[in-house]
Structure formats: C-alpha cells, structure tokens
PDB file of C-alpha atoms in Angstrom:
ATOM      1  CA  ASP A  12       0.036   0.260  -0.078  1.00 84.00           C
ATOM      2  CA  SER A  13       1.652   3.228  -1.154  1.00 86.00           C
ATOM      3  CA  GLY A  14      -0.432   5.639   1.119  1.00 94.00           C
ATOM      4  CA  VAL A  15      -1.855   7.107  -2.147  1.00 97.00           C
ATOM      5  CA  THR A  16      -5.681   6.619  -2.474  1.00 97.00           C
ATOM      6  CA  GLN A  17      -7.639   7.825  -5.211  1.00 98.00           C
ATOM      7  CA  THR A  18     -11.840   7.286  -5.901  1.00 97.00           C
ATOM      8  CA  PRO A  19     -13.745   5.505  -7.428  1.00 97.00           C
ATOM      9  CA  LYS A  20     -11.851   1.820  -8.490  1.00 96.00           C
ATOM     10  CA  HIS A  21     -13.827   2.064 -11.804  1.00 97.00           C
ATOM     11  CA  LEU A  22     -15.708   4.067 -13.307  1.00 97.00           C
ATOM     12  CA  ILE A  23     -18.770   3.362 -15.977  1.00 98.00           C
ATOM     13  CA  THR A  24     -20.168   6.366 -18.372  1.00 97.00           C
ATOM     14  CA  ALA A  25     -21.152   7.495 -21.700  1.00 97.00           C
ATOM     15  CA  THR A  26     -19.825   9.310 -24.311  1.00 97.00           C
ATOM     16  CA  GLY A  27     -20.145  13.068 -24.047  1.00 97.00           C
ATOM     17  CA  GLN A  28     -20.327  12.993 -20.131  1.00 98.00           C
ATOM     18  CA  ARG A  29     -18.394  14.591 -17.563  1.00 98.00           C
ATOM     19  CA  VAL A  30     -16.819  13.126 -14.537  1.00 98.00           C
ATOM     20  CA  THR A  31     -14.021  13.956 -11.514  1.00 98.00           C
ATOM     21  CA  LEU A  32     -11.602  11.329 -10.398  1.00 98.00           C
ATOM     22  CA  ARG A  33     -10.640  12.112  -6.764  1.00 98.00           C
ATOM     23  CA  CYS A  34      -7.257  11.421  -5.461  1.00 98.00           C
ATOM     24  CA  SER A  35      -5.705  11.772  -2.014  1.00 98.00           C
ATOM     25  CA  PRO A  36      -1.738  12.021  -1.613  1.00 97.00           C
ATOM     26  CA  ARG A  37       0.569  10.737   0.807  1.00 97.00           C
ATOM     27  CA  SER A  38       0.473  11.680   4.485  1.00 95.00           C
ATOM     28  CA  GLY A  39       3.193  15.011   4.270  1.00 93.00           C
ATOM     29  CA  ASP A  40       3.126  14.829   0.058  1.00 95.00           C
ATOM     30  CA  LEU A  41       2.585  18.188  -1.337  1.00 95.00           C
ATOM     31  CA  SER A  42       3.077  17.156  -5.109  1.00 94.00           C
ATOM     32  CA  VAL A  43       0.262  15.382  -6.922  1.00 96.00           C
ATOM     33  CA  TYR A  44       0.888  13.974 -10.644  1.00 96.00           C
ATOM     34  CA  TRP A  45      -1.973  12.387 -12.276  1.00 98.00           C
ATOM     35  CA  TYR A  46      -1.464  10.141 -15.834  1.00 98.00           C
ATOM     36  CA  GLN A  47      -2.748   8.182 -17.930  1.00 98.00           C
ATOM     37  CA  GLN A  48      -2.247   4.560 -18.860  1.00 97.00           C
ATOM     38  CA  SER A  49      -4.318   3.437 -22.408  1.00 95.00           C
ATOM     39  CA  LEU A  50      -3.350   0.469 -24.553  1.00 88.00           C
ATOM     40  CA  ASP A  51      -2.701   3.172 -27.596  1.00 87.00           C
ATOM     41  CA  GLN A  52      -0.714   5.654 -25.681  1.00 87.00           C
ATOM     42  CA  GLY A  53       0.863   3.872 -22.921  1.00 92.00           C
ATOM     43  CA  LEU A  54       2.132   5.996 -19.576  1.00 95.00           C
ATOM     44  CA  GLN A  55       1.325   9.640 -20.227  1.00 95.00           C
ATOM     45  CA  PHE A  56       2.201  12.294 -17.482  1.00 95.00           C
ATOM     46  CA  LEU A  57      -0.641  14.478 -17.589  1.00 97.00           C
ATOM     47  CA  ILE A  58       0.013  17.359 -14.789  1.00 96.00           C
ATOM     48  CA  GLN A  59       1.561  18.008 -11.939  1.00 95.00           C
ATOM     49  CA  TYR A  60       0.148  20.523  -9.031  1.00 95.00           C
ATOM     50  CA  TYR A  61       2.294  21.329  -5.840  1.00 94.00           C
ATOM     51  CA  ASN A  62       0.846  22.658  -2.984  1.00 94.00           C
ATOM     52  CA  GLY A  63      -2.683  24.044  -4.863  1.00 95.00           C
ATOM     53  CA  GLU A  64      -0.698  25.369  -7.423  1.00 95.00           C
ATOM     54  CA  GLU A  65      -0.333  24.013 -11.206  1.00 94.00           C
ATOM     55  CA  ARG A  66       3.515  23.337 -11.420  1.00 92.00           C
ATOM     56  CA  ALA A  67       4.043  21.443 -15.044  1.00 91.00           C
ATOM     57  CA  LYS A  68       1.922  20.384 -17.787  1.00 93.00           C
ATOM     58  CA  GLY A  69       2.199  17.420 -19.785  1.00 92.00           C
ATOM     59  CA  ASN A  70      -0.219  15.698 -22.829  1.00 87.00           C
ATOM     60  CA  ILE A  71      -3.552  16.807 -21.201  1.00 94.00           C
ATOM     61  CA  LEU A  72      -5.913  17.540 -23.038  1.00 95.00           C
ATOM     62  CA  GLU A  73      -8.535  20.850 -23.077  1.00 96.00           C
ATOM     63  CA  ARG A  74     -11.310  18.914 -22.023  1.00 97.00           C
ATOM     64  CA  PHE A  75      -9.702  17.664 -19.121  1.00 97.00           C
ATOM     65  CA  SER A  76      -8.598  19.768 -15.941  1.00 97.00           C
ATOM     66  CA  ALA A  77      -7.278  19.331 -12.617  1.00 97.00           C
ATOM     67  CA  GLN A  78      -6.973  21.378  -9.094  1.00 97.00           C
ATOM     68  CA  GLN A  79      -5.459  20.912  -5.940  1.00 98.00           C
ATOM     69  CA  PHE A  80      -7.301  21.875  -2.726  1.00 97.00           C
ATOM     70  CA  PRO A  81      -5.898  23.299   0.684  1.00 96.00           C
ATOM     71  CA  ASP A  82      -6.083  19.930   2.324  1.00 95.00           C
ATOM     72  CA  LEU A  83      -4.152  18.783  -0.778  1.00 96.00           C
ATOM     73  CA  HIS A  84      -6.408  16.249  -2.084  1.00 97.00           C
ATOM     74  CA  SER A  85      -6.185  16.992  -6.175  1.00 98.00           C
ATOM     75  CA  GLU A  86      -9.423  15.984  -8.596  1.00 98.00           C
ATOM     76  CA  LEU A  87      -8.814  15.488 -12.450  1.00 98.00           C
ATOM     77  CA  ASN A  88     -12.010  16.977 -14.082  1.00 98.00           C
ATOM     78  CA  LEU A  89     -12.858  14.827 -17.630  1.00 98.00           C
ATOM     79  CA  SER A  90     -15.585  16.479 -19.661  1.00 97.00           C
ATOM     80  CA  SER A  91     -17.235  16.030 -23.191  1.00 97.00           C
ATOM     81  CA  LEU A  92     -15.735  12.316 -22.853  1.00 98.00           C
ATOM     82  CA  GLU A  93     -15.231  10.118 -25.658  1.00 97.00           C
ATOM     83  CA  LEU A  94     -14.761   6.630 -26.499  1.00 96.00           C
ATOM     84  CA  GLY A  95     -10.692   7.109 -26.310  1.00 95.00           C
ATOM     85  CA  ASP A  96     -10.808   8.489 -23.085  1.00 97.00           C
ATOM     86  CA  SER A  97     -11.285   4.949 -21.535  1.00 97.00           C
ATOM     87  CA  ALA A  98      -8.218   4.171 -20.066  1.00 97.00           C
ATOM     88  CA  LEU A  99      -6.643   3.902 -16.474  1.00 98.00           C
ATOM     89  CA  TYR A 100      -5.826   6.978 -14.397  1.00 98.00           C
ATOM     90  CA  PHE A 101      -3.403   7.050 -11.681  1.00 98.00           C
ATOM     91  CA  CYS A 102      -2.553   9.586  -8.978  1.00 98.00           C
ATOM     92  CA  ALA A 103       1.121  10.242  -7.683  1.00 97.00           C
ATOM     93  CA  SER A 104       2.297  12.098  -5.372  1.00 96.00           C
ATOM     94  CA  SER A 105       5.891  12.979  -3.943  1.00 93.00           C
ATOM     95  CA  PRO A 106       7.175  15.316  -0.455  1.00 91.00           C
ATOM     96  CA  GLY A 107       8.007  18.415  -3.190  1.00 83.00           C
ATOM     97  CA  THR A 108       9.075  19.352  -6.238  1.00 79.00           C
ATOM     98  CA  ARG A 109      12.673  17.854  -5.802  1.00 79.00           C
ATOM     99  CA  VAL A 110      14.389  16.682  -8.959  1.00 76.00           C
ATOM    100  CA  GLY A 111      14.354  12.806  -9.087  1.00 81.00           C
ATOM    101  CA  GLU A 112      11.533  12.391  -5.906  1.00 85.00           C
ATOM    102  CA  THR A 113      10.000   8.895  -5.647  1.00 90.00           C
ATOM    103  CA  GLN A 114       6.962   9.145  -6.813  1.00 93.00           C
ATOM    104  CA  TYR A 115       4.115   6.866  -5.274  1.00 95.00           C
ATOM    105  CA  PHE A 116       1.253   5.650  -7.038  1.00 97.00           C
ATOM    106  CA  GLY A 117      -1.748   4.819  -6.131  1.00 97.00           C
ATOM    107  CA  PRO A 118      -4.111   2.235  -7.516  1.00 96.00           C
ATOM    108  CA  GLY A 119      -5.710   4.068 -10.173  1.00 97.00           C
ATOM    109  CA  THR A 120      -9.305   4.602 -11.589  1.00 98.00           C
ATOM    110  CA  ARG A 121     -10.265   2.488 -14.558  1.00 97.00           C
ATOM    111  CA  LEU A 122     -12.630   4.766 -16.538  1.00 98.00           C
ATOM    112  CA  LEU A 123     -15.077   2.982 -18.979  1.00 97.00           C
ATOM    113  CA  VAL A 124     -16.885   5.174 -21.968  1.00 97.00           C
ATOM    114  CA  LEU A 125     -19.360   3.605 -23.780  1.00 96.00           C
TER     115      LEU A 125
ATOM    116  CA  ALA B   4      12.097  16.096 -25.515  1.00 73.00           C
ATOM    117  CA  GLN B   5      13.136  12.909 -24.091  1.00 84.00           C
ATOM    118  CA  THR B   6      12.232   9.322 -25.310  1.00 92.00           C
ATOM    119  CA  VAL B   7      12.506   5.824 -23.066  1.00 96.00           C
ATOM    120  CA  THR B   8      13.114   2.663 -25.090  1.00 97.00           C
ATOM    121  CA  GLN B   9      12.231  -0.847 -24.158  1.00 97.00           C
ATOM    122  CA  SER B  10      12.700  -3.092 -26.860  1.00 95.00           C
ATOM    123  CA  GLN B  11      11.716  -5.900 -25.797  1.00 96.00           C
ATOM    124  CA  PRO B  12       7.395  -6.491 -25.183  1.00 96.00           C
ATOM    125  CA  GLU B  13       7.971  -9.756 -23.701  1.00 97.00           C
ATOM    126  CA  MET B  14      10.273 -11.609 -21.734  1.00 97.00           C
ATOM    127  CA  SER B  15       9.629 -15.401 -20.481  1.00 97.00           C
ATOM    128  CA  VAL B  16      11.704 -17.095 -18.257  1.00 97.00           C
ATOM    129  CA  GLN B  17      12.179 -20.128 -15.742  1.00 97.00           C
ATOM    130  CA  GLU B  18      11.637 -19.638 -11.870  1.00 97.00           C
ATOM    131  CA  ALA B  19      15.094 -19.237 -10.174  1.00 97.00           C
ATOM    132  CA  GLU B  20      16.701 -17.966 -13.311  1.00 97.00           C
ATOM    133  CA  THR B  21      18.597 -14.550 -14.083  1.00 97.00           C
ATOM    134  CA  VAL B  22      16.657 -11.998 -16.256  1.00 97.00           C
ATOM    135  CA  THR B  23      17.685  -8.657 -17.768  1.00 98.00           C
ATOM    136  CA  LEU B  24      15.502  -6.268 -19.291  1.00 98.00           C
ATOM    137  CA  SER B  25      16.559  -3.679 -21.498  1.00 98.00           C
ATOM    138  CA  CYS B  26      15.882   0.222 -21.824  1.00 98.00           C
ATOM    139  CA  THR B  27      17.291   2.524 -23.774  1.00 97.00           C
ATOM    140  CA  TYR B  28      16.483   6.624 -23.633  1.00 96.00           C
ATOM    141  CA  ASP B  29      17.597  10.008 -25.171  1.00 94.00           C
ATOM    142  CA  THR B  30      18.012  12.832 -23.591  1.00 90.00           C
ATOM    143  CA  SER B  31      20.370  16.184 -24.137  1.00 88.00           C
ATOM    144  CA  GLU B  32      20.469  16.674 -19.972  1.00 86.00           C
ATOM    145  CA  SER B  33      23.624  15.479 -18.011  1.00 84.00           C
ATOM    146  CA  ASN B  34      21.636  15.569 -14.781  1.00 86.00           C
ATOM    147  CA  TYR B  35      18.339  13.133 -14.424  1.00 90.00           C
ATOM    148  CA  TYR B  36      17.148  10.261 -12.637  1.00 93.00           C
ATOM    149  CA  LEU B  37      15.922   6.636 -14.334  1.00 95.00           C
ATOM    150  CA  PHE B  38      13.487   4.729 -12.587  1.00 96.00           C
ATOM    151  CA  TRP B  39      12.270   0.794 -13.133  1.00 98.00           C
ATOM    152  CA  TYR B  40       8.689   0.351 -12.071  1.00 97.00           C
ATOM    153  CA  LYS B  41       6.744  -3.026 -11.834  1.00 97.00           C
ATOM    154  CA  GLN B  42       2.898  -3.065 -12.614  1.00 97.00           C
ATOM    155  CA  PRO B  43       1.975  -6.589 -11.771  1.00 95.00           C
ATOM    156  CA  PRO B  44      -1.837  -8.058 -12.499  1.00 92.00           C
ATOM    157  CA  SER B  45      -3.255  -5.802 -10.055  1.00 92.00           C
ATOM    158  CA  ARG B  46      -2.198  -2.661 -11.946  1.00 92.00           C
ATOM    159  CA  GLN B  47      -0.417  -1.050  -9.107  1.00 93.00           C
ATOM    160  CA  MET B  48       2.469   0.641 -10.030  1.00 95.00           C
ATOM    161  CA  ILE B  49       5.423   0.131  -7.855  1.00 95.00           C
ATOM    162  CA  LEU B  50       8.512   1.458  -7.512  1.00 95.00           C
ATOM    163  CA  VAL B  51      11.509  -1.014  -8.101  1.00 97.00           C
ATOM    164  CA  ILE B  52      14.773   0.947  -8.004  1.00 96.00           C
ATOM    165  CA  ARG B  53      16.407   4.785  -8.768  1.00 94.00           C
ATOM    166  CA  GLN B  54      19.436   5.690 -10.454  1.00 94.00           C
ATOM    167  CA  GLU B  55      20.689   9.344 -10.046  1.00 91.00           C
ATOM    168  CA  ALA B  56      22.435  10.245 -13.460  1.00 89.00           C
ATOM    169  CA  TYR B  57      25.262  11.956 -11.951  1.00 88.00           C
ATOM    170  CA  LYS B  58      26.174   8.525  -9.621  1.00 86.00           C
ATOM    171  CA  GLN B  59      28.277   6.296 -11.532  1.00 82.00           C
ATOM    172  CA  GLN B  60      27.826   3.179  -9.023  1.00 89.00           C
ATOM    173  CA  ASN B  61      24.993   1.396 -10.070  1.00 93.00           C
ATOM    174  CA  ALA B  62      21.874   1.043  -8.039  1.00 92.00           C
ATOM    175  CA  THR B  63      20.721  -2.460  -6.397  1.00 92.00           C
ATOM    176  CA  GLU B  64      17.603  -3.297  -3.823  1.00 93.00           C
ATOM    177  CA  ASN B  65      17.963  -7.045  -2.657  1.00 95.00           C
ATOM    178  CA  ARG B  66      17.802  -9.300  -5.750  1.00 97.00           C
ATOM    179  CA  PHE B  67      17.374  -6.387  -8.552  1.00 97.00           C
ATOM    180  CA  SER B  68      19.932  -4.132  -9.846  1.00 96.00           C
ATOM    181  CA  VAL B  69      21.010  -1.781 -12.564  1.00 97.00           C
ATOM    182  CA  ASN B  70      23.417  -1.598 -15.032  1.00 96.00           C
ATOM    183  CA  PHE B  71      23.497   2.202 -15.806  1.00 95.00           C
ATOM    184  CA  GLN B  72      26.054   3.067 -19.204  1.00 94.00           C
ATOM    185  CA  LYS B  73      25.885   6.454 -19.069  1.00 93.00           C
ATOM    186  CA  ALA B  74      27.604   7.330 -22.291  1.00 92.00           C
ATOM    187  CA  ALA B  75      25.512   5.005 -24.104  1.00 94.00           C
ATOM    188  CA  LYS B  76      22.581   6.420 -22.302  1.00 95.00           C
ATOM    189  CA  SER B  77      21.675   2.090 -21.440  1.00 96.00           C
ATOM    190  CA  PHE B  78      19.725   1.429 -18.229  1.00 96.00           C
ATOM    191  CA  SER B  79      18.713  -2.050 -17.680  1.00 97.00           C
ATOM    192  CA  LEU B  80      17.164  -3.958 -14.770  1.00 98.00           C
ATOM    193  CA  LYS B  81      18.830  -7.385 -13.275  1.00 98.00           C
ATOM    194  CA  ILE B  82      16.702  -9.519 -11.732  1.00 98.00           C
ATOM    195  CA  SER B  83      18.621 -12.217 -10.046  1.00 97.00           C
ATOM    196  CA  ASP B  84      17.101 -15.807  -8.559  1.00 97.00           C
ATOM    197  CA  SER B  85      13.504 -14.628 -10.221  1.00 97.00           C
ATOM    198  CA  GLN B  86      10.472 -15.732  -8.095  1.00 97.00           C
ATOM    199  CA  LEU B  87       6.641 -16.275  -9.732  1.00 97.00           C
ATOM    200  CA  GLY B  88       5.792 -13.035  -8.013  1.00 96.00           C
ATOM    201  CA  ASP B  89       8.111 -11.044 -10.201  1.00 97.00           C
ATOM    202  CA  THR B  90       5.605 -11.905 -13.241  1.00 97.00           C
ATOM    203  CA  ALA B  91       4.511  -8.274 -13.762  1.00 97.00           C
ATOM    204  CA  MET B  92       5.080  -5.275 -16.797  1.00 97.00           C
ATOM    205  CA  TYR B  93       8.456  -3.412 -16.198  1.00 98.00           C
ATOM    206  CA  PHE B  94       8.744  -0.106 -16.744  1.00 98.00           C
ATOM    207  CA  CYS B  95      11.372   2.235 -17.390  1.00 98.00           C
ATOM    208  CA  ALA B  96      10.961   5.876 -16.398  1.00 96.00           C
ATOM    209  CA  TYR B  97      13.214   9.267 -16.935  1.00 94.00           C
ATOM    210  CA  HIS B  98      12.688  12.009 -15.251  1.00 92.00           C
ATOM    211  CA  SER B  99      14.073  15.620 -16.441  1.00 85.00           C
ATOM    212  CA  GLY B 100      16.804  17.260 -14.116  1.00 70.00           C
ATOM    213  CA  GLY B 101      15.050  20.346 -14.743  1.00 69.00           C
ATOM    214  CA  GLY B 102      12.726  18.850 -12.665  1.00 62.00           C
ATOM    215  CA  ALA B 103       9.208  20.823 -13.688  1.00 62.00           C
ATOM    216  CA  ASP B 104       7.713  17.352 -15.390  1.00 77.00           C
ATOM    217  CA  GLY B 105       5.908  14.334 -14.903  1.00 90.00           C
ATOM    218  CA  LEU B 106       7.758  10.824 -15.732  1.00 93.00           C
ATOM    219  CA  THR B 107       8.170   9.978 -18.959  1.00 94.00           C
ATOM    220  CA  PHE B 108       7.767   5.961 -19.162  1.00 96.00           C
ATOM    221  CA  GLY B 109       9.066   3.285 -21.979  1.00 97.00           C
ATOM    222  CA  LYS B 110       6.277   0.940 -23.300  1.00 96.00           C
ATOM    223  CA  GLY B 111       6.912  -1.984 -20.471  1.00 97.00           C
ATOM    224  CA  THR B 112       8.794  -5.203 -20.884  1.00 97.00           C
ATOM    225  CA  HIS B 113       5.659  -7.636 -20.162  1.00 97.00           C
ATOM    226  CA  LEU B 114       7.768 -10.367 -18.042  1.00 98.00           C
ATOM    227  CA  ILE B 115       6.606 -13.610 -16.747  1.00 98.00           C
ATOM    228  CA  ILE B 116       8.527 -16.423 -14.873  1.00 97.00           C
ATOM    229  CA  GLN B 117       7.545 -20.058 -15.330  1.00 97.00           C
ATOM    230  CA  PRO B 118       7.587 -22.560 -12.479  1.00 95.00           C
TER     231      PRO B 118
END
C-alpha cells in the first residue's frame, strides 16, 4: 500500500458526459501528479500540482482539468468524454518538487466510456 | 523531448533464473533520474529501483540491480533468482533534471516467470 488513495476504483459512463476522479496523496506529500495509461498511448504524464498550484503540464487535453485543494487532495475533471478516453488514470504523490523524488502511485481509477 | 525505449515487449524465463530487461533513452541533459517500476496484474505501480545519473555506482535493491551506462544512454534491470511474484509489466522511466515535469515512461516489458 503506497498511502495514495484514489476514488472511485471503477467508473462507467457514456460519451459526452463529465466525470471527476479524486486523489488523496500520502501524508505529508505536497506534490500530486496525474497519469493516463491506455493501450494506444501507454503511460502518459498529464499534469502536476504542488501545494495547490499547477506546476507542470504534460499531454493533457483541453477537455481535462485538475485542481489541488487546501487539504492537498486533488481532482481530475474529464469532460465531453470520448471513447478514446477509456483508460486507467493514476494519481501519484511526492514530498515536494526536488528533482528525482520518488513518486508513489495510487491504485488507479479505471474509466470506461461507452 | 526525452524518449524512453524498451525493445523487449515480452520475456519469459524459468523460476530461479536471472533475467535482464533493456531500456535505452534519449536526452540532451546531463542531470536526470531513471526508475524502474513494476506493474503486477493488480495494476498497482510499484517502484523497483532508482538511479541518479550523476552517480557512477549502479543501484541495487535486494535481487534487483541495474546496469547504468550513461554514455550509451542505457539502463537495464537485472533480476536475480527470479520468483513467480516477479511476473509483471516492467516500465523504465525518466525524470528530467529540470524537475518541472512528470515521468516519461517506456512502453513496458511483460515479464513472465514460469514455474
């Protein structure tokens, strides 16, 4: 158990809908990262937040957004969902922003768009 | 942009054998970090080992060790005395020395340990 929690574990929805994925980092960690794992694209970095502020952006679509709240939990919002958004979405956390810090991954949320 | 290449989509070995998984990467940076993550059938991503590019010494963690060849941009993972529980997808990952970025992953190697 990494100490990172993600809810829900599974999500099934329809095209065009909007969903919110939730992540709670390890106790004491200030950085949260979101990743998408799909058969087509593999594991891709989406976005990083540090202590409530956006720190880095990866291959995140404009239909996707995220935020980190004062209690450090983070939410990833996916809107206007398409079939291709079906994937496993991971949240990871690390203590800060130092280079090479180990990122600890949550169990993931499996999203299926029908 | 950095790229990570794992050239072996799948490998299969007998229990107790030693196996080496390959990883190469492309970067123009001199300071960076490399990682191996394991993803068993549960889909949980588990850190196996971490290497700092400026350290000459290869990292080891129990039965897991790496062969880091900076000039060749190669970062292979050796698993000694392989066990059934080692069956998993293994991902090589790169973290930029600039820090402000996520991990860049390879496409993974599916390792199967046969009894």
